[in-house]
Each structure stands twice: as structure tokens, then as C-alpha cells.
Short mmCIF file of C-alpha atoms in Angstrom, two decimals:
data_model
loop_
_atom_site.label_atom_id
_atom_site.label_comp_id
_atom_site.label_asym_id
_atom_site.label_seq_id
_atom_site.Cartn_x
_atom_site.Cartn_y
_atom_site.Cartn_z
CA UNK A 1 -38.16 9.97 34.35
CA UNK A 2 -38.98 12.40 37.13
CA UNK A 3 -37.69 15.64 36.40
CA UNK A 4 -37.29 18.10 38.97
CA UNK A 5 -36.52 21.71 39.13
CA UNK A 6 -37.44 25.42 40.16
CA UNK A 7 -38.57 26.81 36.37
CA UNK A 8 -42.00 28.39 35.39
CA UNK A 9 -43.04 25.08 34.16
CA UNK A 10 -43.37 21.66 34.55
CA UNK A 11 -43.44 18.91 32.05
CA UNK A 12 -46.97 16.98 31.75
CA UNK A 13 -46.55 14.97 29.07
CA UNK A 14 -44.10 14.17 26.11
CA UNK A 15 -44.44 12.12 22.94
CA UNK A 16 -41.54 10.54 21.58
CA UNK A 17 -40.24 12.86 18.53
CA UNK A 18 -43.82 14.53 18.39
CA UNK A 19 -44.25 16.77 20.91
CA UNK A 20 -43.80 17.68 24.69
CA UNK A 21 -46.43 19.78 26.76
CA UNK A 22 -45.61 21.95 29.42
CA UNK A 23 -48.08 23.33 32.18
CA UNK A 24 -47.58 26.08 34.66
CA UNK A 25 -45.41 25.49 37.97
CA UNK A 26 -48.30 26.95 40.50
CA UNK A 27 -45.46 27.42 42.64
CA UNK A 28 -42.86 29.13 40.99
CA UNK A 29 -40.97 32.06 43.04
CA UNK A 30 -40.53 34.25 39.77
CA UNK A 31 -42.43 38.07 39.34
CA UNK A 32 -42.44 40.83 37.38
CA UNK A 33 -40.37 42.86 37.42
CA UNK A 34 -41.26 45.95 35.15
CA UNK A 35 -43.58 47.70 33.49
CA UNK A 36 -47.26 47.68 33.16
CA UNK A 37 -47.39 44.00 34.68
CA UNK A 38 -44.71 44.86 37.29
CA UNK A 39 -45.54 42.45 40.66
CA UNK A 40 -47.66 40.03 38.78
CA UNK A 41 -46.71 36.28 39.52
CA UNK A 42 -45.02 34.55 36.54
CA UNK A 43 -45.74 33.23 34.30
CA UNK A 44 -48.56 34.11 32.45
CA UNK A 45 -49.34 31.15 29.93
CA UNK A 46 -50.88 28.15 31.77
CA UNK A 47 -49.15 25.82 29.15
CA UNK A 48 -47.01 25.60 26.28
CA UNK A 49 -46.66 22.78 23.71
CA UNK A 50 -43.71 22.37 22.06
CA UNK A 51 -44.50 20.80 18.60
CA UNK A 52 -41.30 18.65 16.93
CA UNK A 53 -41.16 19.11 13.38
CA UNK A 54 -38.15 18.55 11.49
CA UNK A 55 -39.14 19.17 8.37
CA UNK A 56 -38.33 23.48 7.81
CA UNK A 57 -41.41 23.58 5.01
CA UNK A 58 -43.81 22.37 7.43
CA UNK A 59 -42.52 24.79 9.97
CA UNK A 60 -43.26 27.43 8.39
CA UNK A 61 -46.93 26.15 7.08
CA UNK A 62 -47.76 25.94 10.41
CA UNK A 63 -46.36 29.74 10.78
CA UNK A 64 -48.30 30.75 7.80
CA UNK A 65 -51.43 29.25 8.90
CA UNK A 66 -51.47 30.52 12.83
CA UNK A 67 -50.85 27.01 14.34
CA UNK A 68 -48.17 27.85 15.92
CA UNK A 69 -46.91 30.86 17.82
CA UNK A 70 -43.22 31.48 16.59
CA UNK A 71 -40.64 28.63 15.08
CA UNK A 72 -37.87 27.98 18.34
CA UNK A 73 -35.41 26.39 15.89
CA UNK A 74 -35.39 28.71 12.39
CA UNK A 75 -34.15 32.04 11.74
CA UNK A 76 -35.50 32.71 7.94
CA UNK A 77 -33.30 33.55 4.92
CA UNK A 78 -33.99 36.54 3.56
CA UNK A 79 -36.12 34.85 0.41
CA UNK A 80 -38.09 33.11 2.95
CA UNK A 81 -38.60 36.12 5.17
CA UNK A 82 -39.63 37.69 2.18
CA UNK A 83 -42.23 35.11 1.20
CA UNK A 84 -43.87 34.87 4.61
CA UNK A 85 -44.22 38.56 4.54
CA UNK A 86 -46.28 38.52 1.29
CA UNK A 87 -48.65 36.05 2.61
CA UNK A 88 -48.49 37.36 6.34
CA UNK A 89 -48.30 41.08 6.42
CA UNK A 90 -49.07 41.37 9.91
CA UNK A 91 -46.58 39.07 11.11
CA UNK A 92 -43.95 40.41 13.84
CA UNK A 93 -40.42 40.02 13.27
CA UNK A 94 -36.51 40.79 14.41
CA UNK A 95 -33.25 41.19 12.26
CA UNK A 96 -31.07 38.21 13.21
CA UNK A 97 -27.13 37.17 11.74
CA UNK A 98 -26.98 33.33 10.73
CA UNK A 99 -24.45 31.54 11.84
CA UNK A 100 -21.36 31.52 8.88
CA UNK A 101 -20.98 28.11 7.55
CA UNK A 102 -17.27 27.24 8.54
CA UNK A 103 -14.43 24.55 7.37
CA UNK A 104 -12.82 23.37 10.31
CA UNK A 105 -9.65 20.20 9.78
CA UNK A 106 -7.33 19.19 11.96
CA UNK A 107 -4.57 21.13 12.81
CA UNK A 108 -3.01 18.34 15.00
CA UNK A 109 -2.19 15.67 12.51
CA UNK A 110 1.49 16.68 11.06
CA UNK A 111 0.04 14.62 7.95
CA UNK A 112 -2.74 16.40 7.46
CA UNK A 113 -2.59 19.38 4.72
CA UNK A 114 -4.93 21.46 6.81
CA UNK A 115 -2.02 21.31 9.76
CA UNK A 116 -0.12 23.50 7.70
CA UNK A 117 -0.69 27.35 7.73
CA UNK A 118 0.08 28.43 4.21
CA UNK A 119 -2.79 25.74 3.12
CA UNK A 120 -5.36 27.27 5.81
CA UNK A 121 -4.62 30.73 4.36
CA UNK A 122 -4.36 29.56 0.38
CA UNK A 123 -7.97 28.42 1.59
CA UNK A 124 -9.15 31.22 2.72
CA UNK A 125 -7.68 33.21 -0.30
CA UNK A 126 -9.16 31.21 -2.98
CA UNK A 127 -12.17 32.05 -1.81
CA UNK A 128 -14.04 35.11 -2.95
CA UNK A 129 -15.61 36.43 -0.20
CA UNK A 130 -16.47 39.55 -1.16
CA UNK A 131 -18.56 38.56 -4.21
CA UNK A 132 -20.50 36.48 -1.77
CA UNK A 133 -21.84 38.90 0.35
CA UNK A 134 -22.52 41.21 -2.98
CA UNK A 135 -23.95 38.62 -5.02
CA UNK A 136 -24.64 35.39 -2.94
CA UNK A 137 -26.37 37.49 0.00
CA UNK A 138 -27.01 40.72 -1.97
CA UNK A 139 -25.03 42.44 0.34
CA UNK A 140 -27.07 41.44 3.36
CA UNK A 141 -23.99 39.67 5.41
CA UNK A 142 -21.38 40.12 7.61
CA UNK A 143 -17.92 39.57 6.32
CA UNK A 144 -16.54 38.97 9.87
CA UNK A 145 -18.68 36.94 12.20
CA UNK A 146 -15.97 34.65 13.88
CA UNK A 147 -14.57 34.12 16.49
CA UNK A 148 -16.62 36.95 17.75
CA UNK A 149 -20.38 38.67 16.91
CA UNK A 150 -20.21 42.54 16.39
CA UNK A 151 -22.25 43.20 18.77
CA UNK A 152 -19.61 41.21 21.85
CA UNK A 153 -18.03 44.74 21.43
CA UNK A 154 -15.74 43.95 24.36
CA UNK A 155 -13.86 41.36 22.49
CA UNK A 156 -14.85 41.92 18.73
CA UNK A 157 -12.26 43.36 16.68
CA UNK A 158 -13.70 45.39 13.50
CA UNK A 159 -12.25 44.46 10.04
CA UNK A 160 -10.69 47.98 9.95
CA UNK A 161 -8.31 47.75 12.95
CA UNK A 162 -7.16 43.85 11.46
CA UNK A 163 -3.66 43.67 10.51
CA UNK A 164 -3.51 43.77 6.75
CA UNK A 165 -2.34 40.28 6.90
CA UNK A 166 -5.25 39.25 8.49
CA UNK A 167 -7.84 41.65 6.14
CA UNK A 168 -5.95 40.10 3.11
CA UNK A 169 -7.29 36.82 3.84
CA UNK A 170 -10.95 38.04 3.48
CA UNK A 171 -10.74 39.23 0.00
CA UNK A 172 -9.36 37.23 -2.55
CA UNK A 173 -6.33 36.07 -4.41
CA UNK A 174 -6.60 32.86 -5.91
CA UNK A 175 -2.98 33.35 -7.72
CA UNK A 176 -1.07 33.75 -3.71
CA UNK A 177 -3.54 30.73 -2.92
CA UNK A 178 -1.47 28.90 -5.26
CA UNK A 179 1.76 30.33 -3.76
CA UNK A 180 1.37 29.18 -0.95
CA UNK A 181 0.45 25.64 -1.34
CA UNK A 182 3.66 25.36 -3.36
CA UNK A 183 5.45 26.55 0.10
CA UNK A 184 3.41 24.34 1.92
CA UNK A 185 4.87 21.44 -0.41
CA UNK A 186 1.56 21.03 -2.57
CA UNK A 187 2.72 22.59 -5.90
CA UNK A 188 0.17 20.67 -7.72
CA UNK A 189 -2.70 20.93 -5.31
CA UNK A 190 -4.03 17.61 -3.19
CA UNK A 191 -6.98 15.94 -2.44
CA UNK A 192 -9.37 16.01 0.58
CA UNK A 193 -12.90 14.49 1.77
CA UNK A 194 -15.39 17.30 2.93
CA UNK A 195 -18.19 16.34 5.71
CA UNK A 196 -21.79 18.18 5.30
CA UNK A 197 -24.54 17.54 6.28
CA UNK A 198 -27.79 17.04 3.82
CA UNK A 199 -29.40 20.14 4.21
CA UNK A 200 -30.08 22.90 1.35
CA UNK A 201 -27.76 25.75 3.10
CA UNK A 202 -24.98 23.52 3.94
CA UNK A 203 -24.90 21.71 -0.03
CA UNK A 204 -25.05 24.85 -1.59
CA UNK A 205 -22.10 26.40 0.47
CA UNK A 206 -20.36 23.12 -0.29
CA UNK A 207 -20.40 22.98 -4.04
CA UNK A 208 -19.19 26.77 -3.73
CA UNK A 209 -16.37 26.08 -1.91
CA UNK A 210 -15.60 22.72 -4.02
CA UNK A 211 -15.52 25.27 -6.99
CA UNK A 212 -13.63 28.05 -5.64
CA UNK A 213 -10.84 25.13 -4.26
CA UNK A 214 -10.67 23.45 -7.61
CA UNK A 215 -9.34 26.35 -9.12
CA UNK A 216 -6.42 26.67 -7.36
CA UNK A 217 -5.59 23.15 -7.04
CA UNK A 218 -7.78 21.59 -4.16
CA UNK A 219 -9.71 18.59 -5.46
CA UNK A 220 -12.66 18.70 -2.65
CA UNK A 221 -14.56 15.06 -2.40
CA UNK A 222 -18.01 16.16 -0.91
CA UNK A 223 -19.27 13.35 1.62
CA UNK A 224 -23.03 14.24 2.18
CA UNK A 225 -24.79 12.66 5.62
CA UNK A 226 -27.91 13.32 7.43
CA UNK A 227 -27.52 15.86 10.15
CA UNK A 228 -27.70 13.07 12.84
CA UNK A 229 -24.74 10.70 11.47
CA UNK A 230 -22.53 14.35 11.33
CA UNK A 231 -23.97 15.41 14.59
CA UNK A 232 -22.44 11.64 16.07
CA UNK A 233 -18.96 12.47 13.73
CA UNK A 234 -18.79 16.07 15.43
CA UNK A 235 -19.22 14.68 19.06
CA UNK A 236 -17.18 11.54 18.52
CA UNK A 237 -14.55 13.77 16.66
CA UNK A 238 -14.23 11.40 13.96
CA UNK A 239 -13.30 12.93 10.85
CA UNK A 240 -9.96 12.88 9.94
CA UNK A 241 -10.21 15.68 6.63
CA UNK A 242 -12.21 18.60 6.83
CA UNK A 243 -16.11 19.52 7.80
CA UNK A 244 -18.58 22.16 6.82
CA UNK A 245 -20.54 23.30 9.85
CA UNK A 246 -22.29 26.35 11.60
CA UNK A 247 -20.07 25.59 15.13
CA UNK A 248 -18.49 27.60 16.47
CA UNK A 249 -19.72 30.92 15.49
CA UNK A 250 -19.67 34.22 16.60
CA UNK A 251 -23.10 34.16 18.59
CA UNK A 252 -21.31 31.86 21.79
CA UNK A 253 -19.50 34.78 22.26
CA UNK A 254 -19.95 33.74 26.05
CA UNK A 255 -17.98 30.12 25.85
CA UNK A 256 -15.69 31.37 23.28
CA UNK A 257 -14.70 34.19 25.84
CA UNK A 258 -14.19 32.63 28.94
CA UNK A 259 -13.01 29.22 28.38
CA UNK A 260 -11.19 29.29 24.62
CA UNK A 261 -13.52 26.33 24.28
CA UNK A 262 -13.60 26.55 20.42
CA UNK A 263 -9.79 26.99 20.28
CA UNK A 264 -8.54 24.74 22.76
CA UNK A 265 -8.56 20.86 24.32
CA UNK A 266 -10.02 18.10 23.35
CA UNK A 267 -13.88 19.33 23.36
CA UNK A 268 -15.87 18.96 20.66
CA UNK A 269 -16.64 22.56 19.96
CA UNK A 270 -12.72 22.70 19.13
CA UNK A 271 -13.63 21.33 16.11
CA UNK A 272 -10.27 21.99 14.19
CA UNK A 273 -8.12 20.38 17.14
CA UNK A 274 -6.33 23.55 18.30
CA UNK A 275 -4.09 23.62 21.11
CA UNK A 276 -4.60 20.01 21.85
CA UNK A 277 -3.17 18.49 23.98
CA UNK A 278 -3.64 21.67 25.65
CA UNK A 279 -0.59 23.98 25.99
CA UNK A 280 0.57 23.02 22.08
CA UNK A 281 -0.10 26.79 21.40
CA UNK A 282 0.95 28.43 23.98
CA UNK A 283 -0.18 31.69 22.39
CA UNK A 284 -3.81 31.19 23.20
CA UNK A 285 -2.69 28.89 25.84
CA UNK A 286 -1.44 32.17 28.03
CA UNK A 287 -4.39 33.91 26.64
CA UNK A 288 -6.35 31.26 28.76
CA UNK A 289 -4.31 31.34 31.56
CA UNK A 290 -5.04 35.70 31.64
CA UNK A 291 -8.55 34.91 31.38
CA UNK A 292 -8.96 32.16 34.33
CA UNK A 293 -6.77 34.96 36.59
CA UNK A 294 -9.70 37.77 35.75
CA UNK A 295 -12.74 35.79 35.00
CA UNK A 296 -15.19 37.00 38.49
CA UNK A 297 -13.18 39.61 39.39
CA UNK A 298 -11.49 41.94 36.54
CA UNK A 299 -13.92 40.99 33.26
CA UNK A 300 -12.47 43.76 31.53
CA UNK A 301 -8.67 42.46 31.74
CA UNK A 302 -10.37 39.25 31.07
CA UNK A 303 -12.05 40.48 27.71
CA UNK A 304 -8.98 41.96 26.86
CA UNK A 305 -6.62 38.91 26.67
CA UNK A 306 -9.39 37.02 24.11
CA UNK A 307 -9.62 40.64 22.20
CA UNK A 308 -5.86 41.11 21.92
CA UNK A 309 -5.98 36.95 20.68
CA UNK A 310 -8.30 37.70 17.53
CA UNK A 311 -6.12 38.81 15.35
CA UNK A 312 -3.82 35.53 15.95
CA UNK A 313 -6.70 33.38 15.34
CA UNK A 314 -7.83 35.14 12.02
CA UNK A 315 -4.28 34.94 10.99
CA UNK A 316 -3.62 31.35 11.94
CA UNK A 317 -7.07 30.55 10.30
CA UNK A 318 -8.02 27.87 12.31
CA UNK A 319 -11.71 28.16 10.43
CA UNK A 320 -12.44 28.97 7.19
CA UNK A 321 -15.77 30.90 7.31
CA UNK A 322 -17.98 32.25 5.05
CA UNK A 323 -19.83 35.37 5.38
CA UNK A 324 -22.45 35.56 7.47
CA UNK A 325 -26.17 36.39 6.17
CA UNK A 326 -28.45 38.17 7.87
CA UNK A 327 -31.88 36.58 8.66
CA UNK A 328 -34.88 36.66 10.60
CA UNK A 329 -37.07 35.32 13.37
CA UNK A 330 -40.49 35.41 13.33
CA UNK A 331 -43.43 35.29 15.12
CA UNK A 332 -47.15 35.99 15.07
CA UNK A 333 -48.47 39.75 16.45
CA UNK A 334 -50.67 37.95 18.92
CA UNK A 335 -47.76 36.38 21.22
CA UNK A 336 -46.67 39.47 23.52
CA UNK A 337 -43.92 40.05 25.72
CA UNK A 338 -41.44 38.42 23.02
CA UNK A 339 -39.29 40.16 21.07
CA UNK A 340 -36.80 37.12 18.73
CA UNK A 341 -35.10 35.99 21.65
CA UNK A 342 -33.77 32.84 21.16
CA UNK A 343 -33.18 29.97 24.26
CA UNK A 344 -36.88 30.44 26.10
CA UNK A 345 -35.43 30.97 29.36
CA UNK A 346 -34.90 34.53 28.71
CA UNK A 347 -38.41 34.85 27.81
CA UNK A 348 -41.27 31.95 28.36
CA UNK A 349 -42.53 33.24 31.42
CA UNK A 350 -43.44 36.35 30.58
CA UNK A 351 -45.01 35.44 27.33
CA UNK A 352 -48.61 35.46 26.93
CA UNK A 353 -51.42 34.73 23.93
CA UNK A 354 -53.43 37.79 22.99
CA UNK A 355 -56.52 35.85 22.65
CA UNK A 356 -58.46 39.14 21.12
CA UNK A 357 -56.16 39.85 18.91
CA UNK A 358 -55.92 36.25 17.35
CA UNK A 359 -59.41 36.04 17.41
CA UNK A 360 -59.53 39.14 15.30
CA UNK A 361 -57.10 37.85 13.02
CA UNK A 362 -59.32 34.62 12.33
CA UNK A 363 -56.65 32.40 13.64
#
């Protein structure tokens, strides 16, 4: 009830799934320290109401319309970046990469068909992800987006420098899909229960990948739920078959570098159940063990034992992503001092309202 801390704000009041208002911490310790505004006591705003609206539509009405300042939880698709655009020309705005929708299963249940490599890989074969990012996303998608972001250059590995083996299972070959299930023991395909939650991105990816798996033998039951029953099946680790999520993705390049988190123990970011119990792979298991040695004192070394890991993971294909679209964050041209940073810590306190400017505007 009494929340204390040392932040730029402090909470004044909060309505239960409505909204929560924030008002300036007169004491905070924080400056400056830059530019134009360089010694000037943070922060700027004197409060900040976060509104809670779950529906996206209404989001961005309230975008369109100048009620609110920028949207915390969306990053646009491109058609909706688009559309904004048309009716806001003067908007502000910053190239993001969505999150790629992944398949994780478990890989620790010796009954389970994902457990097996050859079906993980036949997966990832039968589906075409090339004509996804041409057609799907128009092109405007990464092809590789897990386990690491681009831009994590320390510990991303570029398509290009992949072992074929690995850059093989990013195009697509629905006829060695088939191959290999009939090594795997699954000549005439098998069936399996798919998790998703209700939203548009997440049921159109699904009935993709139902379509591209039914052709090669994989008859893909889609079990729809609101995003709160699969956020309680993801944390409980409940399911049992496979699920369609955005976790883990390349953007917690952070957790996925210095803890394996998405790849090992029983957490629920390790969504596909790998190397758990821990030490079950011992591959990324001494991969771990490099990192906890350099982690504070020799980053680089540190970096390197999760880079030289990659290609293992891509192989072993632990997830079965899609590509990853690019998309957009957006905000209006009278909130300065922000940029399309994401978590508000980064940025909150040295926001402020250009009240001319909005006024200008008509807003």
C-alpha cells in the first residue's frame, strides 16, 4: 500500500484497471546532465497519468486525437503506422523490430514429438520463411531476430557467417520436412494442440503456420485463449504441446546474455524446457558456466561464450520463429526529450510537454 522509493515520481493516486497518476518527487537527487538543460533538477513534468486501455483501437484514437502523449505498450504495424500518418502528418516517430512470433514445446518430455530434433527442424523447414518477409511483411522484416537482436552486435551472429545447416533451416523445404519426420518415427505426420492467444497478430500467424504444417504432415489443433488465461499457462508452465508467443525474443538481449535464462532451468522464460533440470545440455550448460566466470570482470570473454552458442541453438531449434517485422512507435511532436524509448526509466524524467507547440496544434 505504501510504496517507497528514490524515482522522479511518486504515485498519488491509482484506479483499479483505469488509470494511475503520478506527481513529481520534490526531492529527487537526479540532474541534467547534458545539453541545453544541463544542471537543471529533474524532472521536468510535475505529473504524469498513465491511462489503462486495453483495447489497441482506442489507443490509438486517443493518439489520433492528442489525448494522449505517446502509447507505452504498442509499437504500430506498418499498415497502422501508415494510417496514423495520413491523418497525423506531424506526428513524431522511430523505426522499431517487433518481436517474431515463436513456437516453443517441450523438449523435456521423451514423449513429446517436439523433444525430437528432426521434428523441430522438419518445422522449421516446412515453413516458408522467405515468402513471408517478401509477401507477408513486404520485405520489411528481419529473417533472424532470435536468440539475439542485430543490433547486440557482441553476441549476434549474421545469417551469412551461420553454418549452412543452420541457414538451411530458414528457407524452405517442405519435401526434407517430410524426411525427417519419417527419421524421427512420424512417417505419416502426428497431431498436436497449439496455444495462442486471441489477438489479431498472434491468429493470423497461427492459421499460417497450421497451413504450412498440414502440408507436410502436421495436423495443428489451434486452442485460442484470452491473453490473461495464456499469460497464467506461460507462468504456471502448463502446456504440455506447443505455444505461439512473442517470448523470448531477440530484444532481452541482456537476460538472454548473461543468465541463458531463455535456454535453461526451470524459469518461465525457458519456455521450450531446455536444459532442465539444469546441466541436461551440457553444451549451453558450460556456455553458462564461461559466462558466470566473466560476467563483472571480462564481458567480452563473457559475450563470446553466448556468441560462439548461437549457432547450436539455431541448429537445435529450440524455437521456431517467424520473421520479424519492422514497426513503429509513436508519439506526438509536442512531448520533447523522447525519442521511442521503451521502459520510462530511461526517459520520464527528462520528458516535458511543449505547451506552445500543442497549443498551436489545437490539441
Amino acid at each position: 500500500r505504501d510504496v517507497v522509493g528514490t524515482g522522479p515520481y511518486m504515485i498519488d493516486d491509482y484506479i483499479d484497471g483505469s488509470a494511475a497518476k503520478y506527481i513529481r518527487n520534490p526531492n529527487y537527487w537526479g540532474v541534467n546532465p547534458v545539453g541545453p538543460g544541463k544542471g537543471d533538477k529533474l524532472p521536468y513534468a510535475d505529473e504524469v497519468t498513465w491511462q489503462i486501455v486495453p483495447d489497441y483501437s482506442t489507443r490509438l484514437a486517443a493518439l489520433r486525437t492528442g489525448q494522449a502523449e505517446n502509447s507505452f505498450a504498442d509499437i504500430l504495424t506498418k499498415e497502422d503506422f501508415e494510417t496514423i500518418i495520413e491523418s497525423n502528418p506531424e506526428i513524431k516517430y522511430a523505426q522499431m523490430i517487433i518481436d517474431p512470433i515463436q513456437i516453443s514445446g517441450r523438449v523435456d518430455l521423451a514423449d513429446n514429438p517436439f523433444s525430437k530434433k528432426e521434428v523441430r527442424q522438419a518445422m522449421m523447414l516446412a515453413i516458408d520463411h522467405p515468402s513471408i518477409v517478401a509477401d507477408l511483411y513486404g520485405g520489411q522484416a528481419e529473417l533472424l531476430d532470435s536468440p539475439a537482436r542485430k543490433w547486440y552486435e557482441s553476441i549476434y551472429v549474421p545469417m551469412e557467417e551461420l553454418p549452412e545447416t543452420v541457414q538451411e533451416l530458414y528457407g524452405y523445404n517442405p519435401e526434407k520436412a517430410k524426411d525427417l519426420l519419417s527419421q524421427a518415427g512420424y512417417p505419416d505426420g502426428f497431431k498436436m494442440t497449439m496455444v495462442l492467444q486471441n489477438t489479431p497478430a498472434h491468429e493470423e500467424a497461427g492459421s499460417l503456420i497450421k497451413s504450412y504444417f498440414d502440408q507436410v504432415g502436421i495436423d495443428l489443433t489451434l486452442q485460442v485463449v484470452e491473453p490473461t488465461i495464456f499469460t497464467g499457462m506461460w507462468i504456471g508452465r502448463e502446456v504440455e504441446d506447443l505455444m505461439l508467443s512473442q517470448f523470448p525474443g531477440g530484444n532481452g538481449a541482456l537476460f538472454v546474455r548473461y543468465s541463458f535464462g531463455f535456454f535453461r532451468g526451470p524459469n518461465f522464460f525457458n519456455m521450450s524446457h531446455v536444459n532442465d533440470p539444469v546441466g541436461t545440455d551440457p553444451v549451453i550448460e558450460n556456455a553458462y558456466n564461461i559466462q558466470s566466470e566473466n560476467v563483472m570482470i571480462n564481458y567480452p570473454a563473457a559475450d563470446k561464450a553466448f556468441r560462439d552458442t548461437v549457432p547450436y541453438i539455431l541448429e537445435n531449434a529450440f524455437l521456431i520463429p517467424l520473421p520479424a517485422p519492422y514497426g513503429y512507435r509513436v508519439w506526438q511532436p509536442w512531448l520533447k526529450d523522447y525519442y521511442g524509448e521503451y521502459y520510462p526509466k530511461w526517459w520520464l524524467q527528462y520528458a516535458w510537454v511543449d505547451q506552445e507547440l500543442k497549443a498551436s496544434l489545437g490539441r
